[in-house]
């Protein structure tokens, strides 16, 4: 398993400040497809779909650099597949959706411009079943398809630019960090009781209605929304600190009742338990929560007592815990047994690779991954694990070819760029190494560092005049982006 996790609490506050300023800025974006979006005039009219996508790209870059986004191919694959299943049943889908995960134990999810949907690991871990998780994602998909953020901004047209900027900045920060976002809103002149939530009550009602329809049409239990909301309300009824989801998605009892009433109009689907869902839960606990010792005890106890939805999910979690505790032989035995019954399972193949690399059996990992790659070409889990194993085995040229091919369909995949950087670094290819590093920084909106890397690349270009021209053009593009960001 290859992962990179950046956690910066203070940076989330900085993100809120930058978004507030971002919202009040004026940029000339006319007829420039790659320009940063102009937010300063949104109070005078609607935000176009093209602008929404541009804004979403900028915000996503900011989040990559400042929020605890998890670059875990397995969990990314799971949440994207689940999200796509829901989006396929949605109306008014204007752009591709990107679902991503944040390493945060809070029970929360959020959506913003351009089809971006963020999911906290705490939501997956605390959902009882896949239908409950899907109910929240369907709700967020509905916010995007109904363009609720853009409509909320339009509704504030009578506010002054600074008021609008303060409100938008606080709202967007509240998406990823509800407590910080609400504090930002409270500090602004646009603070009001209604401004402390993502959307209006009408927006929430609409998202509930459409979300439950999407949920039912996607084959999930339509009652899951009301059940999940009801559980949250009951669980935190007497606490002074409600979960993040209740801060950003207020749930009065009448709304819970409405969700249950709407669900009753659909036929209840008898949805079997999902192995992938429970494997994802086990992975989140074993990889991102608690200590290896705690997790070993947890999963061993679960297996002894038979307290699991799937025995395989508990065995998988135990294998990850053993691996984290450097008990490689125990981990290998569990994974080998799991693969006998389910040889193409990506969760098991990923951990098989980790164990093989940890025990110096890189060739075994490459052989198994290569066989799977012929069946599922360009799959993110197989591709990135195979490329990483090839780099470890010093097969740099093959790793580079695989990664470049994958980046044609996933140009914003941070992990693919990072592994490609490793391949160039290990092979001492300084020109391409600095160029690829620049793209990594650009994906996190760190344009000064990206420009520095390209200057280094230029020095290694030698007599390659065409390459030098390409580097100069990219430097100018990054400078333009950076200038506009600074002007915000």
One Martini backbone bead per residue (centre of mass of N, CA, C, O) as a GRO file, in nm:
protein
  488
    1UNK     BB    1   0.096   0.035   0.024
    2UNK     BB    2   0.035   0.367  -0.085
    3UNK     BB    3   0.098   0.672   0.102
    4UNK     BB    4  -0.025   1.017   0.168
    5UNK     BB    5  -0.020   1.242   0.459
    6UNK     BB    6  -0.160   1.568   0.531
    7UNK     BB    7  -0.127   1.750   0.840
    8UNK     BB    8  -0.288   2.086   0.905
    9UNK     BB    9  -0.449   2.274   1.114
   10UNK     BB   10  -0.366   2.572   1.054
   11UNK     BB   11  -0.423   2.554   0.746
   12UNK     BB   12  -0.732   2.560   0.762
   13UNK     BB   13  -0.744   2.852   0.852
   14UNK     BB   14  -0.595   2.963   0.608
   15UNK     BB   15  -0.803   2.868   0.406
   16UNK     BB   16  -1.033   3.048   0.505
   17UNK     BB   17  -0.892   3.314   0.450
   18UNK     BB   18  -0.835   3.271   0.148
   19UNK     BB   19  -1.136   3.234   0.070
   20UNK     BB   20  -1.233   3.511   0.160
   21UNK     BB   21  -1.053   3.666  -0.031
   22UNK     BB   22  -1.125   3.518  -0.288
   23UNK     BB   23  -1.429   3.620  -0.287
   24UNK     BB   24  -1.332   3.948  -0.328
   25UNK     BB   25  -1.207   3.917  -0.589
   26UNK     BB   26  -1.060   4.044  -0.907
   27UNK     BB   27  -1.065   3.874  -1.229
   28UNK     BB   28  -0.943   3.833  -1.550
   29UNK     BB   29  -1.129   3.559  -1.727
   30UNK     BB   30  -1.159   3.616  -2.021
   31UNK     BB   31  -1.134   3.356  -2.243
   32UNK     BB   32  -0.977   3.175  -2.012
   33UNK     BB   33  -0.954   2.852  -1.939
   34UNK     BB   34  -0.691   2.872  -1.724
   35UNK     BB   35  -0.812   3.057  -1.545
   36UNK     BB   36  -0.888   3.202  -1.277
   37UNK     BB   37  -1.152   3.270  -1.097
   38UNK     BB   38  -1.428   3.493  -1.068
   39UNK     BB   39  -1.584   3.621  -0.762
   40UNK     BB   40  -1.650   3.934  -0.720
   41UNK     BB   41  -1.933   3.914  -0.923
   42UNK     BB   42  -2.149   3.711  -0.809
   43UNK     BB   43  -2.368   3.918  -0.701
   44UNK     BB   44  -2.457   3.987  -1.022
   45UNK     BB   45  -2.459   3.665  -1.070
   46UNK     BB   46  -2.416   3.378  -1.199
   47UNK     BB   47  -2.250   3.075  -1.195
   48UNK     BB   48  -2.091   2.908  -1.405
   49UNK     BB   49  -1.990   2.600  -1.489
   50UNK     BB   50  -1.701   2.680  -1.557
   51UNK     BB   51  -1.649   2.829  -1.292
   52UNK     BB   52  -1.700   2.598  -1.102
   53UNK     BB   53  -1.464   2.425  -1.203
   54UNK     BB   54  -1.241   2.629  -1.142
   55UNK     BB   55  -1.293   2.659  -0.843
   56UNK     BB   56  -1.268   2.360  -0.769
   57UNK     BB   57  -0.971   2.334  -0.851
   58UNK     BB   58  -0.853   2.540  -0.655
   59UNK     BB   59  -0.962   2.413  -0.392
   60UNK     BB   60  -0.831   2.136  -0.430
   61UNK     BB   61  -0.542   2.236  -0.419
   62UNK     BB   62  -0.558   2.353  -0.137
   63UNK     BB   63  -0.635   2.089   0.007
   64UNK     BB   64  -0.386   1.920  -0.068
   65UNK     BB   65  -0.187   2.121   0.101
   66UNK     BB   66  -0.386   2.156   0.391
   67UNK     BB   67  -0.522   1.881   0.409
   68UNK     BB   68  -0.605   1.541   0.524
   69UNK     BB   69  -0.544   1.385   0.262
   70UNK     BB   70  -0.592   1.070   0.119
   71UNK     BB   71  -0.349   0.857  -0.059
   72UNK     BB   72  -0.553   0.581  -0.118
   73UNK     BB   73  -0.625   0.368  -0.359
   74UNK     BB   74  -0.838   0.188  -0.225
   75UNK     BB   75  -1.026   0.406  -0.100
   76UNK     BB   76  -1.062   0.563  -0.360
   77UNK     BB   77  -1.192   0.337  -0.520
   78UNK     BB   78  -1.432   0.288  -0.337
   79UNK     BB   79  -1.560   0.579  -0.324
   80UNK     BB   80  -1.583   0.619  -0.632
   81UNK     BB   81  -1.763   0.377  -0.700
   82UNK     BB   82  -1.994   0.455  -0.516
   83UNK     BB   83  -2.045   0.735  -0.635
   84UNK     BB   84  -2.097   0.648  -0.931
   85UNK     BB   85  -2.353   0.486  -0.870
   86UNK     BB   86  -2.513   0.745  -0.795
   87UNK     BB   87  -2.462   0.937  -1.037
   88UNK     BB   88  -2.606   0.749  -1.249
   89UNK     BB   89  -2.901   0.846  -1.100
   90UNK     BB   90  -2.860   1.136  -1.174
   91UNK     BB   91  -2.945   1.457  -1.237
   92UNK     BB   92  -2.774   1.719  -1.371
   93UNK     BB   93  -2.499   1.622  -1.487
   94UNK     BB   94  -2.210   1.836  -1.575
   95UNK     BB   95  -1.977   1.669  -1.426
   96UNK     BB   96  -1.732   1.519  -1.293
   97UNK     BB   97  -1.672   1.323  -1.017
   98UNK     BB   98  -1.497   1.377  -0.696
   99UNK     BB   99  -1.384   1.148  -0.460
  100UNK     BB  100  -1.267   1.207  -0.122
  101UNK     BB  101  -1.031   1.177   0.154
  102UNK     BB  102  -1.025   1.235   0.509
  103UNK     BB  103  -0.826   1.234   0.801
  104UNK     BB  104  -1.119   1.210   0.996
  105UNK     BB  105  -1.325   1.119   1.272
  106UNK     BB  106  -1.544   1.270   1.171
  107UNK     BB  107  -1.888   1.301   1.099
  108UNK     BB  108  -1.846   1.362   0.750
  109UNK     BB  109  -1.951   1.568   0.464
  110UNK     BB  110  -1.878   1.727   0.136
  111UNK     BB  111  -1.954   1.991  -0.104
  112UNK     BB  112  -1.832   2.134  -0.416
  113UNK     BB  113  -1.725   2.267  -0.670
  114UNK     BB  114  -1.719   2.053  -0.954
  115UNK     BB  115  -1.782   1.764  -0.805
  116UNK     BB  116  -1.685   1.774  -0.504
  117UNK     BB  117  -1.632   1.503  -0.258
  118UNK     BB  118  -1.600   1.487   0.086
  119UNK     BB  119  -1.468   1.225   0.311
  120UNK     BB  120  -1.472   1.109   0.616
  121UNK     BB  121  -1.355   0.845   0.788
  122UNK     BB  122  -1.574   0.859   1.016
  123UNK     BB  123  -1.815   0.785   0.839
  124UNK     BB  124  -1.737   0.499   0.762
  125UNK     BB  125  -1.681   0.387   1.051
  126UNK     BB  126  -1.991   0.469   1.164
  127UNK     BB  127  -2.125   0.314   0.967
  128UNK     BB  128  -2.320   0.022   0.950
  129UNK     BB  129  -2.358   0.058   0.633
  130UNK     BB  130  -2.364   0.122   0.296
  131UNK     BB  131  -2.635   0.276   0.287
  132UNK     BB  132  -2.556   0.498   0.485
  133UNK     BB  133  -2.324   0.609   0.325
  134UNK     BB  134  -2.484   0.655   0.059
  135UNK     BB  135  -2.685   0.865   0.174
  136UNK     BB  136  -2.476   1.090   0.205
  137UNK     BB  137  -2.369   1.099  -0.086
  138UNK     BB  138  -2.642   1.159  -0.220
  139UNK     BB  139  -2.679   1.429  -0.083
  140UNK     BB  140  -2.421   1.564  -0.203
  141UNK     BB  141  -2.488   1.524  -0.498
  142UNK     BB  142  -2.742   1.706  -0.485
  143UNK     BB  143  -2.599   1.969  -0.424
  144UNK     BB  144  -2.452   1.975  -0.697
  145UNK     BB  145  -2.686   1.937  -0.910
  146UNK     BB  146  -2.840   2.197  -0.769
  147UNK     BB  147  -2.643   2.430  -0.704
  148UNK     BB  148  -2.637   2.547  -0.399
  149UNK     BB  149  -2.400   2.739  -0.377
  150UNK     BB  150  -2.471   2.928  -0.609
  151UNK     BB  151  -2.757   2.993  -0.499
  152UNK     BB  152  -2.660   3.114  -0.229
  153UNK     BB  153  -2.504   3.347  -0.354
  154UNK     BB  154  -2.739   3.477  -0.504
  155UNK     BB  155  -2.908   3.528  -0.237
  156UNK     BB  156  -2.659   3.748  -0.156
  157UNK     BB  157  -2.665   4.003  -0.349
  158UNK     BB  158  -2.730   4.232  -0.123
  159UNK     BB  159  -2.466   4.208  -0.031
  160UNK     BB  160  -2.174   4.290   0.036
  161UNK     BB  161  -1.871   4.195  -0.067
  162UNK     BB  162  -1.755   4.140   0.221
  163UNK     BB  163  -1.986   3.972   0.324
  164UNK     BB  164  -1.971   3.756   0.108
  165UNK     BB  165  -1.680   3.673   0.159
  166UNK     BB  166  -1.711   3.585   0.452
  167UNK     BB  167  -1.929   3.374   0.409
  168UNK     BB  168  -1.786   3.196   0.196
  169UNK     BB  169  -1.534   3.133   0.357
  170UNK     BB  170  -1.682   2.996   0.596
  171UNK     BB  171  -1.838   2.780   0.440
  172UNK     BB  172  -1.593   2.635   0.308
  173UNK     BB  173  -1.451   2.568   0.572
  174UNK     BB  174  -1.690   2.404   0.696
  175UNK     BB  175  -1.661   2.157   0.518
  176UNK     BB  176  -1.377   2.058   0.660
  177UNK     BB  177  -1.418   2.264   0.933
  178UNK     BB  178  -1.672   2.347   1.119
  179UNK     BB  179  -1.560   2.505   1.361
  180UNK     BB  180  -1.385   2.705   1.197
  181UNK     BB  181  -1.608   2.809   1.009
  182UNK     BB  182  -1.795   2.929   1.225
  183UNK     BB  183  -1.585   3.125   1.335
  184UNK     BB  184  -1.551   3.284   1.070
  185UNK     BB  185  -1.842   3.379   1.050
  186UNK     BB  186  -1.865   3.518   1.331
  187UNK     BB  187  -1.631   3.731   1.251
  188UNK     BB  188  -1.824   3.833   1.047
  189UNK     BB  189  -2.064   4.061   0.916
  190UNK     BB  190  -2.251   3.801   0.805
  191UNK     BB  191  -2.355   3.704   1.056
  192UNK     BB  192  -2.581   3.429   1.124
  193UNK     BB  193  -2.781   3.175   1.185
  194UNK     BB  194  -2.782   3.074   0.880
  195UNK     BB  195  -2.462   3.110   0.816
  196UNK     BB  196  -2.370   2.837   0.991
  197UNK     BB  197  -2.447   2.692   0.723
  198UNK     BB  198  -2.428   2.566   0.415
  199UNK     BB  199  -2.744   2.563   0.389
  200UNK     BB  200  -3.052   2.581   0.345
  201UNK     BB  201  -3.337   2.430   0.430
  202UNK     BB  202  -3.429   2.391   0.137
  203UNK     BB  203  -3.173   2.253   0.039
  204UNK     BB  204  -3.188   2.013   0.232
  205UNK     BB  205  -3.464   1.911   0.143
  206UNK     BB  206  -3.387   1.862  -0.150
  207UNK     BB  207  -3.149   1.668  -0.097
  208UNK     BB  208  -3.314   1.456   0.044
  209UNK     BB  209  -3.513   1.384  -0.178
  210UNK     BB  210  -3.308   1.320  -0.404
  211UNK     BB  211  -3.122   1.127  -0.246
  212UNK     BB  212  -3.336   0.902  -0.196
  213UNK     BB  213  -3.387   0.842  -0.490
  214UNK     BB  214  -3.098   0.763  -0.563
  215UNK     BB  215  -3.070   0.539  -0.358
  216UNK     BB  216  -3.297   0.355  -0.465
  217UNK     BB  217  -3.197   0.343  -0.772
  218UNK     BB  218  -2.907   0.210  -0.668
  219UNK     BB  219  -3.000  -0.032  -0.451
  220UNK     BB  220  -3.065   0.093  -0.188
  221UNK     BB  221  -3.172   0.181   0.124
  222UNK     BB  222  -3.399   0.439   0.180
  223UNK     BB  223  -3.392   0.416   0.507
  224UNK     BB  224  -3.095   0.500   0.579
  225UNK     BB  225  -3.118   0.801   0.623
  226UNK     BB  226  -3.310   0.806   0.869
  227UNK     BB  227  -3.138   0.613   1.043
  228UNK     BB  228  -2.880   0.783   1.053
  229UNK     BB  229  -2.999   1.046   1.157
  230UNK     BB  230  -3.136   0.930   1.409
  231UNK     BB  231  -2.882   0.824   1.547
  232UNK     BB  232  -2.741   1.095   1.577
  233UNK     BB  233  -2.951   1.247   1.739
  234UNK     BB  234  -2.965   1.046   1.976
  235UNK     BB  235  -2.661   1.031   2.053
  236UNK     BB  236  -2.647   1.380   2.070
  237UNK     BB  237  -2.877   1.511   2.241
  238UNK     BB  238  -2.699   1.553   2.536
  239UNK     BB  239  -2.477   1.703   2.396
  240UNK     BB  240  -2.248   1.983   2.348
  241UNK     BB  241  -2.096   1.810   2.103
  242UNK     BB  242  -2.155   1.778   1.802
  243UNK     BB  243  -2.122   1.658   1.514
  244UNK     BB  244  -2.023   1.772   1.214
  245UNK     BB  245  -2.281   1.696   1.059
  246UNK     BB  246  -2.475   1.871   1.247
  247UNK     BB  247  -2.342   2.145   1.180
  248UNK     BB  248  -2.379   2.121   0.847
  249UNK     BB  249  -2.660   1.926   0.903
  250UNK     BB  250  -2.926   2.002   1.026
  251UNK     BB  251  -3.153   1.784   1.249
  252UNK     BB  252  -3.448   1.795   1.286
  253UNK     BB  253  -3.707   1.595   1.362
  254UNK     BB  254  -3.873   1.663   1.107
  255UNK     BB  255  -3.653   1.569   0.904
  256UNK     BB  256  -3.642   1.277   0.985
  257UNK     BB  257  -3.940   1.220   0.928
  258UNK     BB  258  -3.931   1.296   0.628
  259UNK     BB  259  -3.729   1.079   0.541
  260UNK     BB  260  -3.912   0.841   0.621
  261UNK     BB  261  -4.151   0.914   0.442
  262UNK     BB  262  -4.007   0.904   0.169
  263UNK     BB  263  -3.904   0.610   0.190
  264UNK     BB  264  -4.199   0.480   0.195
  265UNK     BB  265  -4.239   0.530  -0.130
  266UNK     BB  266  -4.037   0.299  -0.134
  267UNK     BB  267  -3.894   0.016  -0.193
  268UNK     BB  268  -3.750  -0.207   0.004
  269UNK     BB  269  -3.421  -0.296   0.013
  270UNK     BB  270  -3.246  -0.601   0.024
  271UNK     BB  271  -2.934  -0.549   0.144
  272UNK     BB  272  -2.645  -0.676   0.135
  273UNK     BB  273  -2.362  -0.709   0.259
  274UNK     BB  274  -2.048  -0.540   0.228
  275UNK     BB  275  -1.725  -0.622   0.195
  276UNK     BB  276  -1.589  -0.357   0.108
  277UNK     BB  277  -1.692  -0.188   0.342
  278UNK     BB  278  -1.553  -0.363   0.571
  279UNK     BB  279  -1.268  -0.335   0.461
  280UNK     BB  280  -1.254  -0.027   0.487
  281UNK     BB  281  -1.295  -0.018   0.792
  282UNK     BB  282  -1.047  -0.187   0.864
  283UNK     BB  283  -0.840  -0.001   0.729
  284UNK     BB  284  -0.890   0.254   0.890
  285UNK     BB  285  -0.816   0.137   1.162
  286UNK     BB  286  -0.529   0.009   1.091
  287UNK     BB  287  -0.402   0.277   0.945
  288UNK     BB  288  -0.545   0.550   1.114
  289UNK     BB  289  -0.603   0.400   1.386
  290UNK     BB  290  -0.438   0.357   1.633
  291UNK     BB  291  -0.258   0.087   1.736
  292UNK     BB  292  -0.128  -0.213   1.670
  293UNK     BB  293  -0.197  -0.339   1.944
  294UNK     BB  294  -0.493  -0.265   1.950
  295UNK     BB  295  -0.573  -0.394   1.676
  296UNK     BB  296  -0.501  -0.681   1.741
  297UNK     BB  297  -0.698  -0.711   1.976
  298UNK     BB  298  -0.954  -0.637   1.825
  299UNK     BB  299  -0.947  -0.859   1.597
  300UNK     BB  300  -0.908  -1.106   1.775
  301UNK     BB  301  -1.171  -1.067   1.935
  302UNK     BB  302  -1.364  -1.070   1.696
  303UNK     BB  303  -1.292  -1.366   1.612
  304UNK     BB  304  -1.353  -1.511   1.878
  305UNK     BB  305  -1.666  -1.390   1.895
  306UNK     BB  306  -1.800  -1.330   1.609
  307UNK     BB  307  -1.787  -0.993   1.566
  308UNK     BB  308  -1.905  -0.996   1.245
  309UNK     BB  309  -1.989  -0.970   0.908
  310UNK     BB  310  -1.686  -1.051   0.821
  311UNK     BB  311  -1.423  -1.248   0.859
  312UNK     BB  312  -1.236  -1.129   0.638
  313UNK     BB  313  -1.225  -0.839   0.753
  314UNK     BB  314  -1.083  -0.915   1.021
  315UNK     BB  315  -0.839  -1.058   0.893
  316UNK     BB  316  -0.742  -0.812   0.738
  317UNK     BB  317  -0.700  -0.625   0.980
  318UNK     BB  318  -0.496  -0.812   1.120
  319UNK     BB  319  -0.283  -0.808   0.898
  320UNK     BB  320  -0.228  -0.504   0.916
  321UNK     BB  321  -0.145  -0.505   1.214
  322UNK     BB  322   0.091  -0.697   1.187
  323UNK     BB  323   0.249  -0.531   0.982
  324UNK     BB  324   0.276  -0.275   1.165
  325UNK     BB  325   0.427  -0.483   1.386
  326UNK     BB  326   0.628  -0.676   1.221
  327UNK     BB  327   0.437  -0.948   1.163
  328UNK     BB  328   0.479  -1.094   0.871
  329UNK     BB  329   0.399  -1.396   0.889
  330UNK     BB  330   0.112  -1.356   0.993
  331UNK     BB  331   0.018  -1.180   0.760
  332UNK     BB  332   0.076  -1.379   0.527
  333UNK     BB  333  -0.114  -1.608   0.611
  334UNK     BB  334  -0.378  -1.451   0.589
  335UNK     BB  335  -0.353  -1.351   0.292
  336UNK     BB  336  -0.323  -1.622   0.154
  337UNK     BB  337  -0.602  -1.729   0.240
  338UNK     BB  338  -0.770  -1.502   0.109
  339UNK     BB  339  -0.664  -1.549  -0.189
  340UNK     BB  340  -0.778  -1.830  -0.238
  341UNK     BB  341  -1.090  -1.717  -0.233
  342UNK     BB  342  -0.979  -1.406  -0.351
  343UNK     BB  343  -0.753  -1.332  -0.598
  344UNK     BB  344  -0.881  -1.023  -0.694
  345UNK     BB  345  -0.855  -0.873  -0.441
  346UNK     BB  346  -0.736  -0.558  -0.375
  347UNK     BB  347  -0.683  -0.565  -0.073
  348UNK     BB  348  -0.501  -0.821  -0.077
  349UNK     BB  349  -0.295  -0.737  -0.295
  350UNK     BB  350  -0.184  -0.493  -0.150
  351UNK     BB  351  -0.080  -0.648   0.106
  352UNK     BB  352   0.097  -0.846  -0.038
  353UNK     BB  353   0.290  -0.629  -0.138
  354UNK     BB  354   0.382  -0.516   0.133
  355UNK     BB  355   0.503  -0.780   0.237
  356UNK     BB  356   0.700  -0.834   0.007
  357UNK     BB  357   0.865  -0.573   0.045
  358UNK     BB  358   0.933  -0.619   0.354
  359UNK     BB  359   1.073  -0.924   0.266
  360UNK     BB  360   1.221  -0.909  -0.030
  361UNK     BB  361   0.968  -0.996  -0.255
  362UNK     BB  362   0.939  -0.827  -0.526
  363UNK     BB  363   0.894  -1.035  -0.755
  364UNK     BB  364   0.627  -1.146  -0.649
  365UNK     BB  365   0.467  -0.887  -0.673
  366UNK     BB  366   0.507  -0.837  -0.976
  367UNK     BB  367   0.379  -1.100  -1.077
  368UNK     BB  368   0.095  -1.063  -0.953
  369UNK     BB  369   0.035  -0.774  -1.071
  370UNK     BB  370   0.074  -0.837  -1.372
  371UNK     BB  371  -0.155  -1.040  -1.395
  372UNK     BB  372  -0.377  -0.832  -1.311
  373UNK     BB  373  -0.319  -0.609  -1.530
  374UNK     BB  374  -0.434  -0.778  -1.772
  375UNK     BB  375  -0.736  -0.759  -1.650
  376UNK     BB  376  -0.682  -0.446  -1.510
  377UNK     BB  377  -0.620  -0.191  -1.672
  378UNK     BB  378  -0.553   0.108  -1.498
  379UNK     BB  379  -0.571   0.038  -1.223
  380UNK     BB  380  -0.485   0.207  -0.947
  381UNK     BB  381  -0.388  -0.014  -0.756
  382UNK     BB  382  -0.215  -0.182  -0.949
  383UNK     BB  383  -0.044   0.037  -1.084
  384UNK     BB  384   0.087   0.169  -0.826
  385UNK     BB  385   0.204  -0.090  -0.708
  386UNK     BB  386   0.373  -0.175  -0.950
  387UNK     BB  387   0.545   0.079  -0.979
  388UNK     BB  388   0.666   0.065  -0.695
  389UNK     BB  389   0.797  -0.215  -0.726
  390UNK     BB  390   0.978  -0.140  -0.968
  391UNK     BB  391   1.143   0.068  -0.822
  392UNK     BB  392   1.250  -0.125  -0.601
  393UNK     BB  393   1.369  -0.310  -0.859
  394UNK     BB  394   1.501  -0.106  -1.075
  395UNK     BB  395   1.253  -0.063  -1.299
  396UNK     BB  396   1.222   0.234  -1.426
  397UNK     BB  397   1.118   0.237  -1.720
  398UNK     BB  398   0.859   0.076  -1.667
  399UNK     BB  399   0.741   0.260  -1.453
  400UNK     BB  400   0.720   0.512  -1.631
  401UNK     BB  401   0.533   0.397  -1.849
  402UNK     BB  402   0.296   0.330  -1.663
  403UNK     BB  403   0.254   0.617  -1.541
  404UNK     BB  404   0.212   0.777  -1.803
  405UNK     BB  405  -0.035   0.620  -1.889
  406UNK     BB  406  -0.208   0.685  -1.636
  407UNK     BB  407  -0.190   1.007  -1.657
  408UNK     BB  408  -0.379   1.033  -1.904
  409UNK     BB  409  -0.642   0.961  -1.704
  410UNK     BB  410  -0.477   1.088  -1.423
  411UNK     BB  411  -0.336   1.394  -1.389
  412UNK     BB  412  -0.419   1.440  -1.058
  413UNK     BB  413  -0.236   1.219  -0.940
  414UNK     BB  414  -0.028   1.244  -0.683
  415UNK     BB  415   0.099   0.958  -0.647
  416UNK     BB  416   0.201   0.919  -0.936
  417UNK     BB  417   0.397   1.158  -0.929
  418UNK     BB  418   0.565   1.057  -0.686
  419UNK     BB  419   0.663   0.791  -0.811
  420UNK     BB  420   0.792   0.922  -1.057
  421UNK     BB  421   0.998   1.080  -0.895
  422UNK     BB  422   1.136   0.832  -0.776
  423UNK     BB  423   1.230   0.711  -1.042
  424UNK     BB  424   1.408   0.953  -1.128
  425UNK     BB  425   1.584   0.964  -0.876
  426UNK     BB  426   1.701   0.669  -0.884
  427UNK     BB  427   1.799   0.719  -1.200
  428UNK     BB  428   1.921   1.012  -1.224
  429UNK     BB  429   1.683   1.201  -1.357
  430UNK     BB  430   1.682   1.532  -1.321
  431UNK     BB  431   1.493   1.660  -1.523
  432UNK     BB  432   1.229   1.491  -1.467
  433UNK     BB  433   1.224   1.518  -1.162
  434UNK     BB  434   1.171   1.828  -1.150
  435UNK     BB  435   0.917   1.829  -1.323
  436UNK     BB  436   0.745   1.641  -1.145
  437UNK     BB  437   0.768   1.803  -0.884
  438UNK     BB  438   0.619   2.049  -0.994
  439UNK     BB  439   0.343   1.905  -1.023
  440UNK     BB  440   0.301   1.844  -0.730
  441UNK     BB  441   0.297   2.140  -0.631
  442UNK     BB  442   0.066   2.236  -0.816
  443UNK     BB  443  -0.155   2.045  -0.691
  444UNK     BB  444  -0.096   2.236  -0.411
  445UNK     BB  445  -0.050   2.546  -0.490
  446UNK     BB  446   0.287   2.551  -0.507
  447UNK     BB  447   0.431   2.759  -0.720
  448UNK     BB  448   0.715   2.845  -0.625
  449UNK     BB  449   0.823   2.552  -0.606
  450UNK     BB  450   0.764   2.474  -0.896
  451UNK     BB  451   0.949   2.687  -1.025
  452UNK     BB  452   1.211   2.592  -0.897
  453UNK     BB  453   1.210   2.313  -1.031
  454UNK     BB  454   1.220   2.424  -1.326
  455UNK     BB  455   1.491   2.563  -1.301
  456UNK     BB  456   1.645   2.304  -1.254
  457UNK     BB  457   1.561   2.165  -1.515
  458UNK     BB  458   1.685   2.371  -1.711
  459UNK     BB  459   1.984   2.310  -1.625
  460UNK     BB  460   1.946   1.997  -1.746
  461UNK     BB  461   1.879   2.041  -2.063
  462UNK     BB  462   2.089   2.185  -2.220
  463UNK     BB  463   2.050   2.125  -2.576
  464UNK     BB  464   1.729   2.111  -2.528
  465UNK     BB  465   1.536   2.335  -2.671
  466UNK     BB  466   1.247   2.228  -2.658
  467UNK     BB  467   1.252   2.174  -2.354
  468UNK     BB  468   1.308   2.465  -2.272
  469UNK     BB  469   1.048   2.583  -2.388
  470UNK     BB  470   0.857   2.415  -2.215
  471UNK     BB  471   0.959   2.518  -1.942
  472UNK     BB  472   0.908   2.820  -1.984
  473UNK     BB  473   0.603   2.794  -2.026
  474UNK     BB  474   0.543   2.670  -1.747
  475UNK     BB  475   0.654   2.899  -1.578
  476UNK     BB  476   0.459   3.116  -1.682
  477UNK     BB  477   0.205   2.976  -1.589
  478UNK     BB  478   0.273   2.970  -1.286
  479UNK     BB  479   0.312   3.275  -1.253
  480UNK     BB  480   0.025   3.347  -1.325
  481UNK     BB  481  -0.109   3.193  -1.098
  482UNK     BB  482   0.043   3.329  -0.863
  483UNK     BB  483  -0.039   3.620  -0.915
  484UNK     BB  484  -0.341   3.573  -0.876
  485UNK     BB  485  -0.328   3.463  -0.592
  486UNK     BB  486  -0.195   3.717  -0.465
  487UNK     BB  487  -0.433   3.913  -0.553
  488UNK     BB  488  -0.638   3.767  -0.344
   0.00000   0.00000   0.00000
